[in-house]
PDB file of C-alpha atoms in Angstrom:
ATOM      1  CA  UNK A   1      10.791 -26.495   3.390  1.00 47.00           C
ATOM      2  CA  UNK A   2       9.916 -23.030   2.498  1.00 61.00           C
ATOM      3  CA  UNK A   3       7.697 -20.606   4.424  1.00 70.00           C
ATOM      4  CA  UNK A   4       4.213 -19.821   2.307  1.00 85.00           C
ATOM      5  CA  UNK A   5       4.075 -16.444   0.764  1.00 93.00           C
ATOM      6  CA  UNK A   6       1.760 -14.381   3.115  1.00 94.00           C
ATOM      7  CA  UNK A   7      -0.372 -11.842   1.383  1.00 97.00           C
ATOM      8  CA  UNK A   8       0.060  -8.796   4.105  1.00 97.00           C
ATOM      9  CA  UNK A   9      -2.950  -6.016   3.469  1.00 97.00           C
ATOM     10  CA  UNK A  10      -2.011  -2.387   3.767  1.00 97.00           C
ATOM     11  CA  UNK A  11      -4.446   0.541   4.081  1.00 96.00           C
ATOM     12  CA  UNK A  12      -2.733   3.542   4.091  1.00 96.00           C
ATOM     13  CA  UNK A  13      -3.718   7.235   5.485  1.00 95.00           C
ATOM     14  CA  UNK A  14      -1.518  10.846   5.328  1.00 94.00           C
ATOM     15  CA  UNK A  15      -0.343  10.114   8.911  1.00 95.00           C
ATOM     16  CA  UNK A  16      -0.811   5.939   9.828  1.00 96.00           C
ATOM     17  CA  UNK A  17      -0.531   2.837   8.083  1.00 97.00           C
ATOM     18  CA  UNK A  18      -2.798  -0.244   8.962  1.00 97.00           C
ATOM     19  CA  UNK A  19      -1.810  -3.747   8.461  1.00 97.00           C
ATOM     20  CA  UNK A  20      -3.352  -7.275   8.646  1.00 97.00           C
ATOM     21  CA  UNK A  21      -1.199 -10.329   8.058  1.00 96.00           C
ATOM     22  CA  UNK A  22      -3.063 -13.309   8.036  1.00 94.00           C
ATOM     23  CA  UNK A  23      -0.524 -15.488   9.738  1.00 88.00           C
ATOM     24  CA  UNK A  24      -1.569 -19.480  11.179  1.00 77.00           C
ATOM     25  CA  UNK A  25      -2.774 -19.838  14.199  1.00 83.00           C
ATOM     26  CA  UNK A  26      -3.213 -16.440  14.549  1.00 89.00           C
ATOM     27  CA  UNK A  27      -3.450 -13.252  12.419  1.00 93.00           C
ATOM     28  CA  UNK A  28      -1.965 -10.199  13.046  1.00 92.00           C
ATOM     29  CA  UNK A  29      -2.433  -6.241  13.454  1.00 94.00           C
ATOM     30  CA  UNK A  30      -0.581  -3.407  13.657  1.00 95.00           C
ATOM     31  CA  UNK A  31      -0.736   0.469  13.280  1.00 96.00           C
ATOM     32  CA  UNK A  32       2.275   2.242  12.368  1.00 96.00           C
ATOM     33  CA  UNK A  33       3.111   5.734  11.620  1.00 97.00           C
ATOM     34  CA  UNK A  34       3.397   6.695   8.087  1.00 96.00           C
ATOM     35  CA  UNK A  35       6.655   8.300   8.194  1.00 97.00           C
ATOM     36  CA  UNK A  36      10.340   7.568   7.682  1.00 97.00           C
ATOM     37  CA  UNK A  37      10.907   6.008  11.153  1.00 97.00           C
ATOM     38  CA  UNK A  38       7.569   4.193  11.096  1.00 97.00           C
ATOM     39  CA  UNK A  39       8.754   2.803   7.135  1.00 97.00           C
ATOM     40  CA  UNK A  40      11.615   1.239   9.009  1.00 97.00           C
ATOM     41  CA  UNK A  41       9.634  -0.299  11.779  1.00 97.00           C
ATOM     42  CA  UNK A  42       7.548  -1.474   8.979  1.00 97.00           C
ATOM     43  CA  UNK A  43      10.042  -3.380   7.430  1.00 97.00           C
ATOM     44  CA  UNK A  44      11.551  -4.849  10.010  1.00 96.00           C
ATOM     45  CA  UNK A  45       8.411  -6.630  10.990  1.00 96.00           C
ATOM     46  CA  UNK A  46       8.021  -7.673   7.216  1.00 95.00           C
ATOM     47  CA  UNK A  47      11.138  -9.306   7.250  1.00 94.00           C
ATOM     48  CA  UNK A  48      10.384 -11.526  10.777  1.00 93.00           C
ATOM     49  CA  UNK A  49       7.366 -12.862   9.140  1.00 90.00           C
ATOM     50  CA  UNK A  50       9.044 -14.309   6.423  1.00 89.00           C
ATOM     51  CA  UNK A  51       7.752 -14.128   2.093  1.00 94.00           C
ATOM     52  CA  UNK A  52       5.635 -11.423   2.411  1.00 96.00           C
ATOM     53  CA  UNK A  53       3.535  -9.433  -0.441  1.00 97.00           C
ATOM     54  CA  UNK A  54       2.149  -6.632   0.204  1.00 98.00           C
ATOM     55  CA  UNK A  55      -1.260  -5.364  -1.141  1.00 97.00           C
ATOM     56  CA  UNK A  56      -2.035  -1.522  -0.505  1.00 97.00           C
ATOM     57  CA  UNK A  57      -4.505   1.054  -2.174  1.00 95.00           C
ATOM     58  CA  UNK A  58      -3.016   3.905  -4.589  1.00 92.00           C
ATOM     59  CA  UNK A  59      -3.907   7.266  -2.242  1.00 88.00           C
ATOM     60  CA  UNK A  60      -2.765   9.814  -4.107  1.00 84.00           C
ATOM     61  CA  UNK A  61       0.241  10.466  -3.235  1.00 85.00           C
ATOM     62  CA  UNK A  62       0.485   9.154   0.838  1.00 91.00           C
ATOM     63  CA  UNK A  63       1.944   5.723  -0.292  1.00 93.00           C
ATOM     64  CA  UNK A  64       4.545   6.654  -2.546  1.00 90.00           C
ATOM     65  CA  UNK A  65       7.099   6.991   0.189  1.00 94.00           C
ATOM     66  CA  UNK A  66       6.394   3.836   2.041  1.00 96.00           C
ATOM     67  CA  UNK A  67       6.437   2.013  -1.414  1.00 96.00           C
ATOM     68  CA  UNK A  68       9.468   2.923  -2.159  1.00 93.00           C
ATOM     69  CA  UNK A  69      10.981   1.882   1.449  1.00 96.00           C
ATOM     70  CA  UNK A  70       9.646  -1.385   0.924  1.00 97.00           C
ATOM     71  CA  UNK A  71      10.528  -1.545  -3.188  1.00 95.00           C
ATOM     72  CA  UNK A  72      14.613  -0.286  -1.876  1.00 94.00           C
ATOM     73  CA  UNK A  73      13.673  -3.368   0.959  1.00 96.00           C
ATOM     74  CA  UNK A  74      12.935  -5.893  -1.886  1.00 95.00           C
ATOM     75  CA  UNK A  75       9.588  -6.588  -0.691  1.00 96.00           C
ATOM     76  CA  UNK A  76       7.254  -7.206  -3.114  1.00 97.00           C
ATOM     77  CA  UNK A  77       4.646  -4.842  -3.565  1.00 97.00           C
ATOM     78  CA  UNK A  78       1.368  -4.404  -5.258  1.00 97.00           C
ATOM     79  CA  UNK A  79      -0.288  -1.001  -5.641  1.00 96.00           C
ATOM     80  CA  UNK A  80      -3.898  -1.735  -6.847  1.00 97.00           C
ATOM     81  CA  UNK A  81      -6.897   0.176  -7.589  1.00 95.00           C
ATOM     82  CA  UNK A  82      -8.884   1.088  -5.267  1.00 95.00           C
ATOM     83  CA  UNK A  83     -11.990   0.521  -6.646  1.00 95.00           C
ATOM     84  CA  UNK A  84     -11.107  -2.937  -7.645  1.00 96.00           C
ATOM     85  CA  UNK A  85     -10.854  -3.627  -3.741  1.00 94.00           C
ATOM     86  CA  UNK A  86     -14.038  -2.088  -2.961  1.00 94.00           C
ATOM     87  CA  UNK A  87     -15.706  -3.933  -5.522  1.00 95.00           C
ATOM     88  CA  UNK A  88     -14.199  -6.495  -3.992  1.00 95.00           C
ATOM     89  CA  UNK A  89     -15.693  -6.430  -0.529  1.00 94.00           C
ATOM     90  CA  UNK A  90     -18.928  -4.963  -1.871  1.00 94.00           C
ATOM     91  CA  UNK A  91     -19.435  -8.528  -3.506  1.00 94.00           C
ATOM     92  CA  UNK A  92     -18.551 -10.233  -0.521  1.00 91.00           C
ATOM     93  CA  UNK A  93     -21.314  -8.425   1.545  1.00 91.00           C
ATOM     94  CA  UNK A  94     -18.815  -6.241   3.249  1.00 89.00           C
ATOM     95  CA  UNK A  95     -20.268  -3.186   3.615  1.00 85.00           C
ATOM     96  CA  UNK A  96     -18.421  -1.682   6.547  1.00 82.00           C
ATOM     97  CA  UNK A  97     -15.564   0.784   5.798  1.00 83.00           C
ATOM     98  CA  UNK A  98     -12.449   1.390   8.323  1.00 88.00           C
ATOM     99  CA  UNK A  99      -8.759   1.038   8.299  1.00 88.00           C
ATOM    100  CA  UNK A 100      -8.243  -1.839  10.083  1.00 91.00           C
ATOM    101  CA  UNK A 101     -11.003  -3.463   7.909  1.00 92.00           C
ATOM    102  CA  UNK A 102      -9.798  -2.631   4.618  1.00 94.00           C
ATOM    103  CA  UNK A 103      -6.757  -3.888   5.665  1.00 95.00           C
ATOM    104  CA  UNK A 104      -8.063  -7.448   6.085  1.00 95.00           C
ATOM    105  CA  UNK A 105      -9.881  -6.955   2.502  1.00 96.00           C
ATOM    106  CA  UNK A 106      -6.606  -5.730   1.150  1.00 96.00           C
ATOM    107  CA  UNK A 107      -5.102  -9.257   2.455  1.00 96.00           C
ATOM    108  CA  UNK A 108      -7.926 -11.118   1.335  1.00 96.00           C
ATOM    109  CA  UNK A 109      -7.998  -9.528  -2.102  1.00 96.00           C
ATOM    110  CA  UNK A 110      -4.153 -10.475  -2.325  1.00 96.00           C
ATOM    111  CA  UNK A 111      -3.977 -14.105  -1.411  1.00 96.00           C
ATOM    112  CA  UNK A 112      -7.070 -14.412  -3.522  1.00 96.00           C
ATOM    113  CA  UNK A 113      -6.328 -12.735  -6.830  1.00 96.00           C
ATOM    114  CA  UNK A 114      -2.793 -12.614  -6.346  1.00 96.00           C
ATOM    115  CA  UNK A 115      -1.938  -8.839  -8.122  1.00 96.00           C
ATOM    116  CA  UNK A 116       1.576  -8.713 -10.000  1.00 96.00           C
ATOM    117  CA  UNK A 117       4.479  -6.704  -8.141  1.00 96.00           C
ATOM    118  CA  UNK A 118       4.365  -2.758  -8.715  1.00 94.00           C
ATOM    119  CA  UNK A 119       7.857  -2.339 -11.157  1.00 94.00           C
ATOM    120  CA  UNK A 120      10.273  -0.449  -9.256  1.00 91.00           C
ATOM    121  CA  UNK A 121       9.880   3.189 -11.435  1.00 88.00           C
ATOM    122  CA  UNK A 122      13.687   3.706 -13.136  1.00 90.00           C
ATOM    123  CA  UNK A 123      15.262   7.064 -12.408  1.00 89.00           C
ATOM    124  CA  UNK A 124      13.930   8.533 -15.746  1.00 95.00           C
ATOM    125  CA  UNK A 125      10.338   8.021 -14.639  1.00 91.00           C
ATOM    126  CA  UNK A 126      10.915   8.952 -11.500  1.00 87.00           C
ATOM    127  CA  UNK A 127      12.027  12.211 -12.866  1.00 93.00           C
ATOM    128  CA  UNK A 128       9.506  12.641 -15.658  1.00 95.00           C
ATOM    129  CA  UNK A 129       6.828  12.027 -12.960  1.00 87.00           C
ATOM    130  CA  UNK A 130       8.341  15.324 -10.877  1.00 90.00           C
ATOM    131  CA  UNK A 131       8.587  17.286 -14.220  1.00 95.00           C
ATOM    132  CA  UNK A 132       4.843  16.746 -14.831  1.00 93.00           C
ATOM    133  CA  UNK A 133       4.060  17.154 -11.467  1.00 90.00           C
ATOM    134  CA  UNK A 134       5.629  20.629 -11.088  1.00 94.00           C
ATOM    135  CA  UNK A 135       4.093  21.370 -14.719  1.00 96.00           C
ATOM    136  CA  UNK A 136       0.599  21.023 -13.317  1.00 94.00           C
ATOM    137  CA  UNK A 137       1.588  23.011 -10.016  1.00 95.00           C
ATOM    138  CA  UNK A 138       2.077  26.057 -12.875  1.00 96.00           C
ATOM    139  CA  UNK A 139      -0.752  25.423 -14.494  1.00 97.00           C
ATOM    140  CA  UNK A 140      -2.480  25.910 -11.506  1.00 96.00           C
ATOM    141  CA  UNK A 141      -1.098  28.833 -10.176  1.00 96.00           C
ATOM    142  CA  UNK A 142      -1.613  30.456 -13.108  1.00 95.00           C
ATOM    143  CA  UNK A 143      -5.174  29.810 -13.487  1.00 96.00           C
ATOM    144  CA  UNK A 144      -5.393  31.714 -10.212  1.00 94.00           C
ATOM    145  CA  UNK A 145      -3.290  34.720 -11.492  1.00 91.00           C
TER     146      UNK A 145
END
């Protein structure tokens, strides 16, 4: 018999990452760093625990690199909006706002509306993204010339 697919929440900030896996008897924690070394960590653990989706936040920008440690990983991962998870929590009278919290919402929000899988972005995309990234870096710079 297979393990259940455990819906692991994700909040991520520029330097840590927050996670809540609600794993029977007893759910669990953890704060890693968001970096290269603390990716790794990160998906180790994953892997112990078994099926594992995870539900983050898009930050602008701080979760692209752990995304794509844990897309390269094959763990399944769902970038959402996040005002769809505040909205979210707002209706369930959570008003309170901290990492460790919005973690459990992110896991909540998961095993409850069960998001599709972020695609894995194909090189072309990947690259178009940087073109139109540095395109806007120009524009700005020359706006301030």
């Amino acid at each position: 018999m297979s393990s259940p697919l455990v819906y692991v929440g994700m909040d991520i900030a520029k330097a840590t990452l927050d996670l809540y896996a609600p794993l029977a008897p007893r759910p669990q924690s953890r704060q890693m760093a968001n970096n290269p070394t603390g990716h790794r960590a990160l998906v180790r653990w994953l892997q112990k625990l078994g099926p594992v989706h995870i539900v983050c936040e898009a930050t602008g920008g701080y979760e692209r690199s752990v995304v794509t440690a844990l897309q390269q990983a094959a763990i399944a991962v769902s970038v959402v909006n996040p005002r769809r998870t505040r909205d979210f929590a707002r209706a369930q009278g959570r008003l309170a706002k901290t990492d460790r919290l919005d973690a459990q919402v992110l896991a909540e929000f998961g095993q409850r509306l069960q998001p599709a899988a972020t695609p894995v972005p194909s090189a072309a995309q990947r690259q178009l993204a940087e073109l139109v990234s540095r395109r806007q870096q120009l524009q700005q710079l020359r706006v301030a010339e």
